[in-house]
Coordinates of C-alpha atoms (C1' of nucleotides) in Angstrom, one line a residue:
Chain L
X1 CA 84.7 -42.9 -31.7
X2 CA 82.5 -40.9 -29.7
X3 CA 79.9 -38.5 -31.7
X4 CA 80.4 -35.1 -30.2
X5 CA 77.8 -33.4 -31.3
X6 CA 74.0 -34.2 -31.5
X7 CA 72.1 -34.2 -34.9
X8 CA 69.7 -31.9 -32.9
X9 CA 72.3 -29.5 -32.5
X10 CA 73.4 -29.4 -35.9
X11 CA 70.0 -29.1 -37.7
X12 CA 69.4 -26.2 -34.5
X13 CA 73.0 -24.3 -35.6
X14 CA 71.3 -24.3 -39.6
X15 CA 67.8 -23.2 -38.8
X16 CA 69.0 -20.5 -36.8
X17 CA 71.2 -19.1 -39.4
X18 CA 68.3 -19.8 -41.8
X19 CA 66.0 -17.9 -39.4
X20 CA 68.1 -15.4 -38.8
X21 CA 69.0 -15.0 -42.5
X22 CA 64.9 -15.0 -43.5
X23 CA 65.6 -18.0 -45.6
X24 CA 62.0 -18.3 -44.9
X25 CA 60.4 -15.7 -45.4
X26 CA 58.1 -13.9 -42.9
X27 CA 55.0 -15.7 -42.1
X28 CA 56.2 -18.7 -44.7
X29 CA 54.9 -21.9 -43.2
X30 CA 57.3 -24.3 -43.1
X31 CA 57.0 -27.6 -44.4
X32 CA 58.9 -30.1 -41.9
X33 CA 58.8 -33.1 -44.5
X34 CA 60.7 -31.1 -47.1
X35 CA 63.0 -29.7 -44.9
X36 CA 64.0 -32.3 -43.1
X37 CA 64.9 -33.7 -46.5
X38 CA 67.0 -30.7 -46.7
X39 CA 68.8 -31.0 -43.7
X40 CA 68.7 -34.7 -43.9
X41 CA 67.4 -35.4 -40.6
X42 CA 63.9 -37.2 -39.7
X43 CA 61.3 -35.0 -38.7
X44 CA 61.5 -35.7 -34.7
X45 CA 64.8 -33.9 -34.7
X46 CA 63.4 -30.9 -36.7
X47 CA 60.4 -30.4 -34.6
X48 CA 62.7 -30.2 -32.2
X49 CA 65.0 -27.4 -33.0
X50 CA 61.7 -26.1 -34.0
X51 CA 60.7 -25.5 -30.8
X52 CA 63.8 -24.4 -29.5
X53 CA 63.5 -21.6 -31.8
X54 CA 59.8 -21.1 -31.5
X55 CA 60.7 -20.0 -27.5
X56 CA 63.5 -18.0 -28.6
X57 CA 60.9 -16.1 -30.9
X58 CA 62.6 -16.6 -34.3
X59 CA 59.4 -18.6 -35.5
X60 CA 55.9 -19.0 -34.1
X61 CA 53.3 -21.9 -34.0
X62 CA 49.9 -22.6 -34.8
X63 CA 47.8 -25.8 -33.1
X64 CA 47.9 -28.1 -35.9
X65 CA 48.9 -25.8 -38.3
X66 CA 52.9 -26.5 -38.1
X67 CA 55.6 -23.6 -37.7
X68 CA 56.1 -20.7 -39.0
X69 CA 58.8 -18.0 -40.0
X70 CA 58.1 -14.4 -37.6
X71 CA 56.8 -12.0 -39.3
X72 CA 59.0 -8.9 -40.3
X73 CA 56.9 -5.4 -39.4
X74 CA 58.4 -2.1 -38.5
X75 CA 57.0 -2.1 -34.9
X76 CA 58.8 -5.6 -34.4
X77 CA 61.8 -4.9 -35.2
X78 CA 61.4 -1.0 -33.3
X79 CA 60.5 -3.3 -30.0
X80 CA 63.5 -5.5 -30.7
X81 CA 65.5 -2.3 -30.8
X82 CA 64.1 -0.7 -27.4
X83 CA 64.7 -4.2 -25.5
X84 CA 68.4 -3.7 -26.8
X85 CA 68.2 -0.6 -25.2
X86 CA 67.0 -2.0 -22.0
X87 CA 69.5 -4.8 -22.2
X88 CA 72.7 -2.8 -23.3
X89 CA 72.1 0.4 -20.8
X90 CA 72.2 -1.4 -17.8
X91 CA 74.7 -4.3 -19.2
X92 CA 76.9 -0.7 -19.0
X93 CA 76.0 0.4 -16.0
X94 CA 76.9 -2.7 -14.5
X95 CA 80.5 -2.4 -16.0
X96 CA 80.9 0.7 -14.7
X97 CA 81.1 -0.5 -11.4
X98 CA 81.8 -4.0 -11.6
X99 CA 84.4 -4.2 -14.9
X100 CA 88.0 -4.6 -13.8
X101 CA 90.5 -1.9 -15.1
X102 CA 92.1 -4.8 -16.8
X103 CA 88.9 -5.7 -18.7
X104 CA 88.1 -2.4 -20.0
X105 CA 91.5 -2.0 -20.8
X106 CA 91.3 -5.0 -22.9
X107 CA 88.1 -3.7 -24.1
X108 CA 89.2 -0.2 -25.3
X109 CA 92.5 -2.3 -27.1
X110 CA 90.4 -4.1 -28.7
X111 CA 88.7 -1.1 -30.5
X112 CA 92.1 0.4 -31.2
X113 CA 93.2 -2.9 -32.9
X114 CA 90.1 -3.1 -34.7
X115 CA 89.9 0.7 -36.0
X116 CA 92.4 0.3 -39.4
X117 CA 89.8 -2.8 -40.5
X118 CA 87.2 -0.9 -39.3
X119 CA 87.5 1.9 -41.1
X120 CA 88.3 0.1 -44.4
X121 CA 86.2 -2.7 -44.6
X122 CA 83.3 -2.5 -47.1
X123 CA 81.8 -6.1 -46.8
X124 CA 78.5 -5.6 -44.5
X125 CA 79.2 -8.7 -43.0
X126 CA 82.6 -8.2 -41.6
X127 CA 81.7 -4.8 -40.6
X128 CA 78.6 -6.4 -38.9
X129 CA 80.5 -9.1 -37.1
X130 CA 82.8 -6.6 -36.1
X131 CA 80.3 -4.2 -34.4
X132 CA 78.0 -7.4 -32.7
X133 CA 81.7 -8.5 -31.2
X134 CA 81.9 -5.2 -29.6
X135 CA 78.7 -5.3 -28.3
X136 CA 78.9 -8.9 -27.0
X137 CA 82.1 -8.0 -25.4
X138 CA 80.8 -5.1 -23.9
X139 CA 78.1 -7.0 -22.2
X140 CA 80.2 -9.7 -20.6
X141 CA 82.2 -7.0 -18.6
X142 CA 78.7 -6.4 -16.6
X143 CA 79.6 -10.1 -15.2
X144 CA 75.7 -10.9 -15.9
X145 CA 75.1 -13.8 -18.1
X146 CA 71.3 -13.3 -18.5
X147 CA 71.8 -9.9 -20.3
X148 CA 74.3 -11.8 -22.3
X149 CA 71.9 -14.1 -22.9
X150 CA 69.5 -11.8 -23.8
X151 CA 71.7 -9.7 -26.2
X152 CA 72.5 -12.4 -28.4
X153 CA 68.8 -13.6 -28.7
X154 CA 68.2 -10.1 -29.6
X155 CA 70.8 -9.7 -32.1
X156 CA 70.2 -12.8 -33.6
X157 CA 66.9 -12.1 -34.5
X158 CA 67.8 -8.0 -35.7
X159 CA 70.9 -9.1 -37.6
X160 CA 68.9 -9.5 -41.1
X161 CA 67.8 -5.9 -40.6
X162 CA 71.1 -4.5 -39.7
X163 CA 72.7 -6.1 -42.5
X164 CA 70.2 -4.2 -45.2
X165 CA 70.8 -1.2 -43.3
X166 CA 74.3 -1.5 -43.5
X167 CA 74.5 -2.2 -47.4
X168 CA 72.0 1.1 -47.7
X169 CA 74.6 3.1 -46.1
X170 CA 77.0 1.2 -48.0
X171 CA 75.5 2.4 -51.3
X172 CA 74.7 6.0 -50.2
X173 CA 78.2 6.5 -49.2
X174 CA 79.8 4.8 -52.7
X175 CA 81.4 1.6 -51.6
X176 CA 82.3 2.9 -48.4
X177 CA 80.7 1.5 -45.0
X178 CA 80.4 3.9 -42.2
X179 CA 83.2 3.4 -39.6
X180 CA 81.7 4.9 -36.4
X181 CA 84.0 3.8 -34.6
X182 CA 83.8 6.7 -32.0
X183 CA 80.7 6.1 -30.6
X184 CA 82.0 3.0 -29.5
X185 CA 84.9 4.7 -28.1
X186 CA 82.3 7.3 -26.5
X187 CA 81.2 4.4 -24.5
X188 CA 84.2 2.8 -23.5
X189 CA 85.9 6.3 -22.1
X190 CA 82.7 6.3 -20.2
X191 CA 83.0 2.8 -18.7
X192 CA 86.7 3.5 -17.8
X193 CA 86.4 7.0 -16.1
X194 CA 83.0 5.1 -14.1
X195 CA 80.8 7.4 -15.6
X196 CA 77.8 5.3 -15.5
X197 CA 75.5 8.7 -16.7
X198 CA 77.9 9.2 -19.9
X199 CA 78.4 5.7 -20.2
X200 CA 74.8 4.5 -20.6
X201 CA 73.9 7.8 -22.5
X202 CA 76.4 7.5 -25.1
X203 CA 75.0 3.4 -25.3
X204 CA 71.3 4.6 -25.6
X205 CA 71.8 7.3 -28.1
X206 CA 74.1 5.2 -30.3
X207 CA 71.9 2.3 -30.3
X208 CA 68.7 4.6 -30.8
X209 CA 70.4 6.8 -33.9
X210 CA 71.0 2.6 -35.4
X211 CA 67.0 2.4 -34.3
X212 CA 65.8 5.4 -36.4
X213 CA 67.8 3.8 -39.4
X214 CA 66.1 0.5 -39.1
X215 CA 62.8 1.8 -40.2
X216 CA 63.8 2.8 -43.8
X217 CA 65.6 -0.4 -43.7
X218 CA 62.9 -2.7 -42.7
X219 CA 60.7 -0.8 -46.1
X220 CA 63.6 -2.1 -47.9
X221 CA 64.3 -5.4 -46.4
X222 CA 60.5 -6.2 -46.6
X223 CA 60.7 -5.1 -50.8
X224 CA 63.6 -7.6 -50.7
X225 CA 62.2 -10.5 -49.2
X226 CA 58.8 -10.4 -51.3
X227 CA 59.2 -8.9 -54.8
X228 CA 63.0 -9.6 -56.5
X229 CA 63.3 -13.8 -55.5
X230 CA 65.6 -15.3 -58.0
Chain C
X1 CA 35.0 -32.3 -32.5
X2 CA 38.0 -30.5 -32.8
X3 CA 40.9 -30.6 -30.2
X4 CA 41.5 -27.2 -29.6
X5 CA 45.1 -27.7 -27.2
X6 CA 47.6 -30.0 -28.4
X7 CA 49.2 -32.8 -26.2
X8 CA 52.6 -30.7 -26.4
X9 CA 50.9 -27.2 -24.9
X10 CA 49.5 -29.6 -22.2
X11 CA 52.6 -31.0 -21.3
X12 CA 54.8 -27.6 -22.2
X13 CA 51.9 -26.1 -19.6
X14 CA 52.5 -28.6 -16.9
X15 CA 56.4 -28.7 -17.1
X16 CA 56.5 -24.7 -16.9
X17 CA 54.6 -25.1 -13.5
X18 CA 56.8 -28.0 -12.4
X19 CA 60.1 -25.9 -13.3
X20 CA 58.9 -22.7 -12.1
X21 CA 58.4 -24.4 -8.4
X22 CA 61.4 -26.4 -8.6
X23 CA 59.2 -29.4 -8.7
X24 CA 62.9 -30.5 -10.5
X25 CA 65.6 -30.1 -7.6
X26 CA 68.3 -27.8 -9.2
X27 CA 70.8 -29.5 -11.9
X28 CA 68.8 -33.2 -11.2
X29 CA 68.6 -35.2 -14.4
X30 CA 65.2 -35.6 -15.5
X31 CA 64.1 -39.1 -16.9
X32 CA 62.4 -38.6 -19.8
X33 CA 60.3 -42.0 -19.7
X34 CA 59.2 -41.2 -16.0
X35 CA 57.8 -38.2 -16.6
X36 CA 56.0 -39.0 -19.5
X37 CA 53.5 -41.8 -18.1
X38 CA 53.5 -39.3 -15.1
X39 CA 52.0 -36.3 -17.9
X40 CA 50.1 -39.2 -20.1
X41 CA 52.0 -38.8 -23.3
X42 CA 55.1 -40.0 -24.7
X43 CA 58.1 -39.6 -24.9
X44 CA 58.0 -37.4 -28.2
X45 CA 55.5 -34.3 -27.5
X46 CA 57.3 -34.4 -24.0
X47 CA 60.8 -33.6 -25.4
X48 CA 59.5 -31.1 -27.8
X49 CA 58.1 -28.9 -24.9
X50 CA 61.7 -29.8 -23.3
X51 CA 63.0 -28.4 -25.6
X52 CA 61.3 -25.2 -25.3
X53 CA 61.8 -25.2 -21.7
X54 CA 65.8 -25.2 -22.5
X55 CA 65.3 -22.0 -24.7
X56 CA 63.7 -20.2 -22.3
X57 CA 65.9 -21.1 -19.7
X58 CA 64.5 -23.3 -16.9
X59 CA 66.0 -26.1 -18.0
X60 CA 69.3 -27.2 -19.3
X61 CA 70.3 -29.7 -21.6
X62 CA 73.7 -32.2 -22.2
X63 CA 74.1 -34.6 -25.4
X64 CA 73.8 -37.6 -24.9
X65 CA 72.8 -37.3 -20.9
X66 CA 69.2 -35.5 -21.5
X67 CA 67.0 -32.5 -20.0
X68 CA 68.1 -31.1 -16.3
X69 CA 66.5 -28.8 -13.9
X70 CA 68.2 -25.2 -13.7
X71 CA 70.7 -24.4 -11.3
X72 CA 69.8 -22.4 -8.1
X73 CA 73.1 -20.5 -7.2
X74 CA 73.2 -16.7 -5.6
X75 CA 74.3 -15.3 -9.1
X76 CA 72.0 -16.9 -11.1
X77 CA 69.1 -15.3 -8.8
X78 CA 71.7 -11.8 -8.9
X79 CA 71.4 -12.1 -12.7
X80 CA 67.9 -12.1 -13.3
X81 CA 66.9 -9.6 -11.1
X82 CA 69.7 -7.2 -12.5
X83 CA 67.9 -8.2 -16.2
X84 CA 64.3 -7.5 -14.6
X85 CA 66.4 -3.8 -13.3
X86 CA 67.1 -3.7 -17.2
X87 CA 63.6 -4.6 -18.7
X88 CA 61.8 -3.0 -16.3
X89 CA 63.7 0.6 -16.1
X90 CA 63.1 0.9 -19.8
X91 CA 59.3 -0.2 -19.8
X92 CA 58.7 2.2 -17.4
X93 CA 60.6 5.0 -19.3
X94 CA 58.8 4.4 -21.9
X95 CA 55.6 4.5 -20.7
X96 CA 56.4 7.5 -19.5
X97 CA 56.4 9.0 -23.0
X98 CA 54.2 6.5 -24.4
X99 CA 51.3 5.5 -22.6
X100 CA 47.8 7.4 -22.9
X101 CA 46.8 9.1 -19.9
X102 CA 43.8 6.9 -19.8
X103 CA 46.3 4.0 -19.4
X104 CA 47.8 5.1 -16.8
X105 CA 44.9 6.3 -15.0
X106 CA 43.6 2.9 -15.0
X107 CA 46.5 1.1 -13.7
X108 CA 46.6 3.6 -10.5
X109 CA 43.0 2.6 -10.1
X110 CA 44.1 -1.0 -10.1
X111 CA 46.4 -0.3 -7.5
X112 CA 43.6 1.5 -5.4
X113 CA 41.2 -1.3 -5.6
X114 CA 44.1 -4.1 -4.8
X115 CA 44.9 -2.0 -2.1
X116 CA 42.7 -3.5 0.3
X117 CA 43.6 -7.1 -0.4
X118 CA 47.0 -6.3 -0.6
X119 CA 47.0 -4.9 2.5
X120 CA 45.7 -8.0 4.0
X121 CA 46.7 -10.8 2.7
X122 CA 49.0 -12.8 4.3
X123 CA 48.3 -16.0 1.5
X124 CA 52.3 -15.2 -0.3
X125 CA 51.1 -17.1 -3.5
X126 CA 48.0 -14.3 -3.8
X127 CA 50.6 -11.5 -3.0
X128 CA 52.8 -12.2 -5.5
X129 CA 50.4 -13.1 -8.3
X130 CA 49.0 -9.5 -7.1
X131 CA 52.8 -8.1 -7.5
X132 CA 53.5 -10.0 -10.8
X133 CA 50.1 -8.5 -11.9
X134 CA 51.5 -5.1 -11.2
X135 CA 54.5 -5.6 -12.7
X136 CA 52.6 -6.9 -16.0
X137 CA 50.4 -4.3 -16.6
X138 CA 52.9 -1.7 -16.2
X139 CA 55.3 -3.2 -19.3
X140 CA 52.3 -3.4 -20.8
X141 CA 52.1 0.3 -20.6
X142 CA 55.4 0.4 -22.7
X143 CA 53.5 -0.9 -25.6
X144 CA 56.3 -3.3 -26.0
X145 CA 55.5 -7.1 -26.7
X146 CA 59.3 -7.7 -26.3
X147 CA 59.9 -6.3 -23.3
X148 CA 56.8 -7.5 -22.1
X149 CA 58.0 -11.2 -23.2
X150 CA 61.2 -10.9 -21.5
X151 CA 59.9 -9.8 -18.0
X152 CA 57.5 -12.5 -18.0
X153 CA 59.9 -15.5 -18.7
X154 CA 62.5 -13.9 -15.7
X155 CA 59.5 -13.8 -13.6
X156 CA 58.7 -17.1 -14.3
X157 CA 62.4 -18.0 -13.1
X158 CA 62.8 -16.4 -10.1
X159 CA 59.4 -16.1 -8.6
X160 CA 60.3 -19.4 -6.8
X161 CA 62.8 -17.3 -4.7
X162 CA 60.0 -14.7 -4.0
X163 CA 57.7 -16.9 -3.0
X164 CA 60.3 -18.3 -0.4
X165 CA 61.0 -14.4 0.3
X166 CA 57.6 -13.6 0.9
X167 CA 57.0 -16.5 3.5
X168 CA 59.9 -15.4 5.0
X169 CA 58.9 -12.0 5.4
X170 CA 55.5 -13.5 6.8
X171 CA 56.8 -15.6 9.3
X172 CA 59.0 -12.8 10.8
X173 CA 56.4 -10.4 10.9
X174 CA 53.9 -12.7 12.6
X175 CA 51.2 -13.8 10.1
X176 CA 51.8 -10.4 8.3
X177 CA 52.5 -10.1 4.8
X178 CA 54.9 -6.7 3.8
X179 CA 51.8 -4.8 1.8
X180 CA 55.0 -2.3 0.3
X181 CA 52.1 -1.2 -2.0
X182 CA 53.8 2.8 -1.7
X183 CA 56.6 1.9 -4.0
X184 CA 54.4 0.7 -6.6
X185 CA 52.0 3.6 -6.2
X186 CA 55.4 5.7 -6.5
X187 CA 56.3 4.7 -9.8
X188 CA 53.0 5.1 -11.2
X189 CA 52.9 8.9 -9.7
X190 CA 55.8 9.3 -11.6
X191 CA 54.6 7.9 -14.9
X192 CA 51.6 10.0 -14.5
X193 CA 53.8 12.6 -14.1
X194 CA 55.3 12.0 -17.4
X195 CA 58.7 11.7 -14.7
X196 CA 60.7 9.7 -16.5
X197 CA 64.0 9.7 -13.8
X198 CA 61.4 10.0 -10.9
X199 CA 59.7 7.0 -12.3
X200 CA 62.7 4.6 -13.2
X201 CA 64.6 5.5 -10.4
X202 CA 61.7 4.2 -8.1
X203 CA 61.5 1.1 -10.3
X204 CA 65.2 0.6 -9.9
X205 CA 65.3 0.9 -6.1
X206 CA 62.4 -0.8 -6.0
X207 CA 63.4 -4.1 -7.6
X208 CA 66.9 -3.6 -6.1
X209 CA 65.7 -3.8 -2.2
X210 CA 63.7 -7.1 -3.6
X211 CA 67.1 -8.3 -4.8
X212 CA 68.7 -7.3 -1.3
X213 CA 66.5 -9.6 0.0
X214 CA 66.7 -12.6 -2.3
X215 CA 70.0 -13.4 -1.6
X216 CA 69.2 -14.5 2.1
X217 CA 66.2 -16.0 0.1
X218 CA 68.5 -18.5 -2.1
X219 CA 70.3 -20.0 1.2
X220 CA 66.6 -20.6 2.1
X221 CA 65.5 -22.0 -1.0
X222 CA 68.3 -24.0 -1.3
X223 CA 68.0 -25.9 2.5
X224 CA 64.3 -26.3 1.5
X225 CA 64.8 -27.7 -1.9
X226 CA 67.9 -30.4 -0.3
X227 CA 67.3 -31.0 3.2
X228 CA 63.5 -31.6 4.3
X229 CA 61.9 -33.3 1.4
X230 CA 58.8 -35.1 3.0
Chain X
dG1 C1' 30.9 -16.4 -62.9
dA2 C1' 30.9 -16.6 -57.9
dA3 C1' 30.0 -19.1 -54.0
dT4 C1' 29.6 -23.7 -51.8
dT5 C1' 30.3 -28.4 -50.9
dC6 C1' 32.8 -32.4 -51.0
dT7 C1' 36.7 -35.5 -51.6
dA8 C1' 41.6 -36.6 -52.2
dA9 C1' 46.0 -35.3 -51.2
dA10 C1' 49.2 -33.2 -48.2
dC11 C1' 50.6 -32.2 -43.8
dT12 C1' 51.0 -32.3 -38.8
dG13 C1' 50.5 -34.9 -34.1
dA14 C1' 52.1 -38.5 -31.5
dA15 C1' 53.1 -43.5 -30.4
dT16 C1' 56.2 -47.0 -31.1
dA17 C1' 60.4 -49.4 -32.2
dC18 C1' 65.0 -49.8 -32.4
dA19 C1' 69.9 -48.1 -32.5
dA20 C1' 73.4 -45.6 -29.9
dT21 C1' 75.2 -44.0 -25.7
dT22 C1' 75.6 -43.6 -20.9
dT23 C1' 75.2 -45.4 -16.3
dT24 C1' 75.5 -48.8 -12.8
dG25 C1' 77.3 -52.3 -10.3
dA26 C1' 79.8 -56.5 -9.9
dC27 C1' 84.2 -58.2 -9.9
dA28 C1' 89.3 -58.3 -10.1
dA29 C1' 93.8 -56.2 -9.5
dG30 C1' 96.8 -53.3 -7.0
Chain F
dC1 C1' 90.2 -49.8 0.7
dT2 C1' 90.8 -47.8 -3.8
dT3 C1' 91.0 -48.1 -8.6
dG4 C1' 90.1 -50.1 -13.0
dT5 C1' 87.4 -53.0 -16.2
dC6 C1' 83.6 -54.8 -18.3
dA7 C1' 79.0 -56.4 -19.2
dA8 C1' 74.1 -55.7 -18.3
dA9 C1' 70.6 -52.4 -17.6
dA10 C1' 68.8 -48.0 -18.2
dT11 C1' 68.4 -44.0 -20.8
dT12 C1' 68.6 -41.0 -24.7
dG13 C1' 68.5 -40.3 -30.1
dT14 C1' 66.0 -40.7 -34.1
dA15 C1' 63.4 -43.1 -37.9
dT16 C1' 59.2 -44.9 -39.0
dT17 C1' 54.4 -45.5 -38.8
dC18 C1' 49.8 -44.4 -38.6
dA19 C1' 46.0 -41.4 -37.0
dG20 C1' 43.9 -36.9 -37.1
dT21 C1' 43.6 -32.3 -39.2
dT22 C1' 44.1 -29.0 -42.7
dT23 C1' 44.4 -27.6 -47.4
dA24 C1' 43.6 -27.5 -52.3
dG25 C1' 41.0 -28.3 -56.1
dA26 C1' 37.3 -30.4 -58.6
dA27 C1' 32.5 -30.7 -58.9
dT28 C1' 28.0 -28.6 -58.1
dT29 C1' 24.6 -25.2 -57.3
dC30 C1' 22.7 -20.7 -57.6

DNA sequence: GAATTCTAAACTGAATACAATTTTGACAAG
DNA sequence: CTTGTCAAAATTGTATTCAGTTTAGAATTC
């Protein structure tokens, strides 16, 4: 029986989400003994998925010092915004001339056959999962796997802060989550009528109201991680 | 006396270098217990720096079959230069709103004193680390570490094909390097201007006619990197 | 009581050893 | 000549070990 998948892999896949998560929280160090106890693998694994996620910037390093969770500031997470800006403007106006008419069209169904969940769901998560899928999507129909790439690196390391934001609105709004869903539809209209001007403004502003947001939700995020801890 | 660099910055140091000049032919397999009496250490701080390499993208990696150089395909080289397009655009927009007029006054001067050299050099390594310089300081201007981050690793990927570019461009013009300084000095007029379309539309044609070029660059990169080999 | 020094414990850094998997090449069958 | 099979060799995967460094806390001094 051939083993399909690596133990590195596996321990990688569960830091991640624990990184992404802030299951350590910022600037923790991390003790490698204990957690590879935890994820019952031997520490030369763990220091290797370390590293893999050291270059991807969910955790830094210090000589001698060991590894340790990034730290959560309002400036970080703004510059992790702006990038997504970068990233996501041009990954649209590279679908605006490169997408096929099928793939928007695919696109734009997509967001109609998502709308009715859309709309209704409450649960952060879903509603999370549900807006990250359109952006991912979105990104593959500029054909360039590097902003893909990128995105998802991005988003990866946001994700914790969305998710607060989110559950604020959430709150606010009594049990209901904001479906705005026609920003996204903004965009696509754009995209299909090759707009690349209305396409990428639509993206930036959309992206950059989420930005403004993020601040209040980084205060909150950062009360979070430090002060309740069951 | 303390060690100040660890054995895995050493080796992560030396391995950038190798990668970054295709010192690894694209997709070969790289033998782990080779290359580590080759960089003095074993096997363990080598694959740890691997690994970093693999999230940053110059190297690839397969269970089970180990750590291989990147590929070296048009599209790949397409990709990155679109996601430089990306990164760049919005650095520069942003320093348009963002960066003191001091700033920006001192990176035209930069460009006025480089002038000179870049005007007649004709070494392509000193021409690019002069156009990579540039490049640098101007996300710097951004006051974005994560922009900042991003251009430097897709530099570090594709300058390989500039290089080849540059000596290119040489050879044709006779011992003459292209000293395009006008474009840069273009895009810094229009920061100065606090232009933001003047500015990132020079940026974006700017970085576009490099990508024109790269293309014909690749098919030389790639004969060099298969056929010669001393 | 605050600051300092020193020592023991804890932790990280890296080599080694061995298990698991893949690759290679010889050999046989079609 | 091509394809398939199998065992040996090479290579990767990971646990363990020990050396080197940092950290925490007790003891000491002012």
């Amino acid at each position: 029986m051939a083993k399909r998948e690596s133990n590195v892999d596996r321990v990688y896949e569960a830091l991640r989400r624990m990184a992404a998560d802030f299951a350590f929280k910022p600037d923790q160090r991390i003790n490698e003994s204990a957690l590879s106890e935890v994820l019952g693998a031997s520490r030369t694994p763990l220091r290797e998925a370390l590293n893999r996620l050291v270059a991807e910037g969910f955790l830094t390093f210090q000589n001698n010092r060991g590894f340790f969770c990034r730290p959560l500031t309002p400036s970080y997470i703004m510059d992790l915004y702006e990038a997504r800006v970068a990233v996501e403007c041009e990954a649209t106006r590279l679908a605006c001339t490169r997408a096929s008419d099928e793939d928007i069209a695919a696109l734009a169904d997509y967001l109609n056959r998502m709308e009715p969940e859309y709309q209704s769901a409450t649960d952060p998560e879903a509603l999370l999962a549900m807006d990250e899928s359109f952006h991912a999507r979105l990104a593959q129909l500029s054909g360039n796997s590097e902003l893909q790439r990128i995105l998802n690196n991005l988003n990866g390391r946001i994700r914790y802060i969305r998710l607060i934001d989110l559950k604020r609105m959430r709150d606010r709004a009594g049990g209901k989550a904001p479906g705005d869903i026609s920003a996204h539809r903004q965009i696509v209209e754009g995209i299909a009528a090759r707009n690349a001007e209305a396409a990428t403004a639509a993206m930036r502003s959309h992206i950059e109201k989420r930005r403004e947001e993020a601040t209040e939700a980084v205060r909150i995020a950062f009360s979070q991680l430090y002060v309740p801890d069951e």
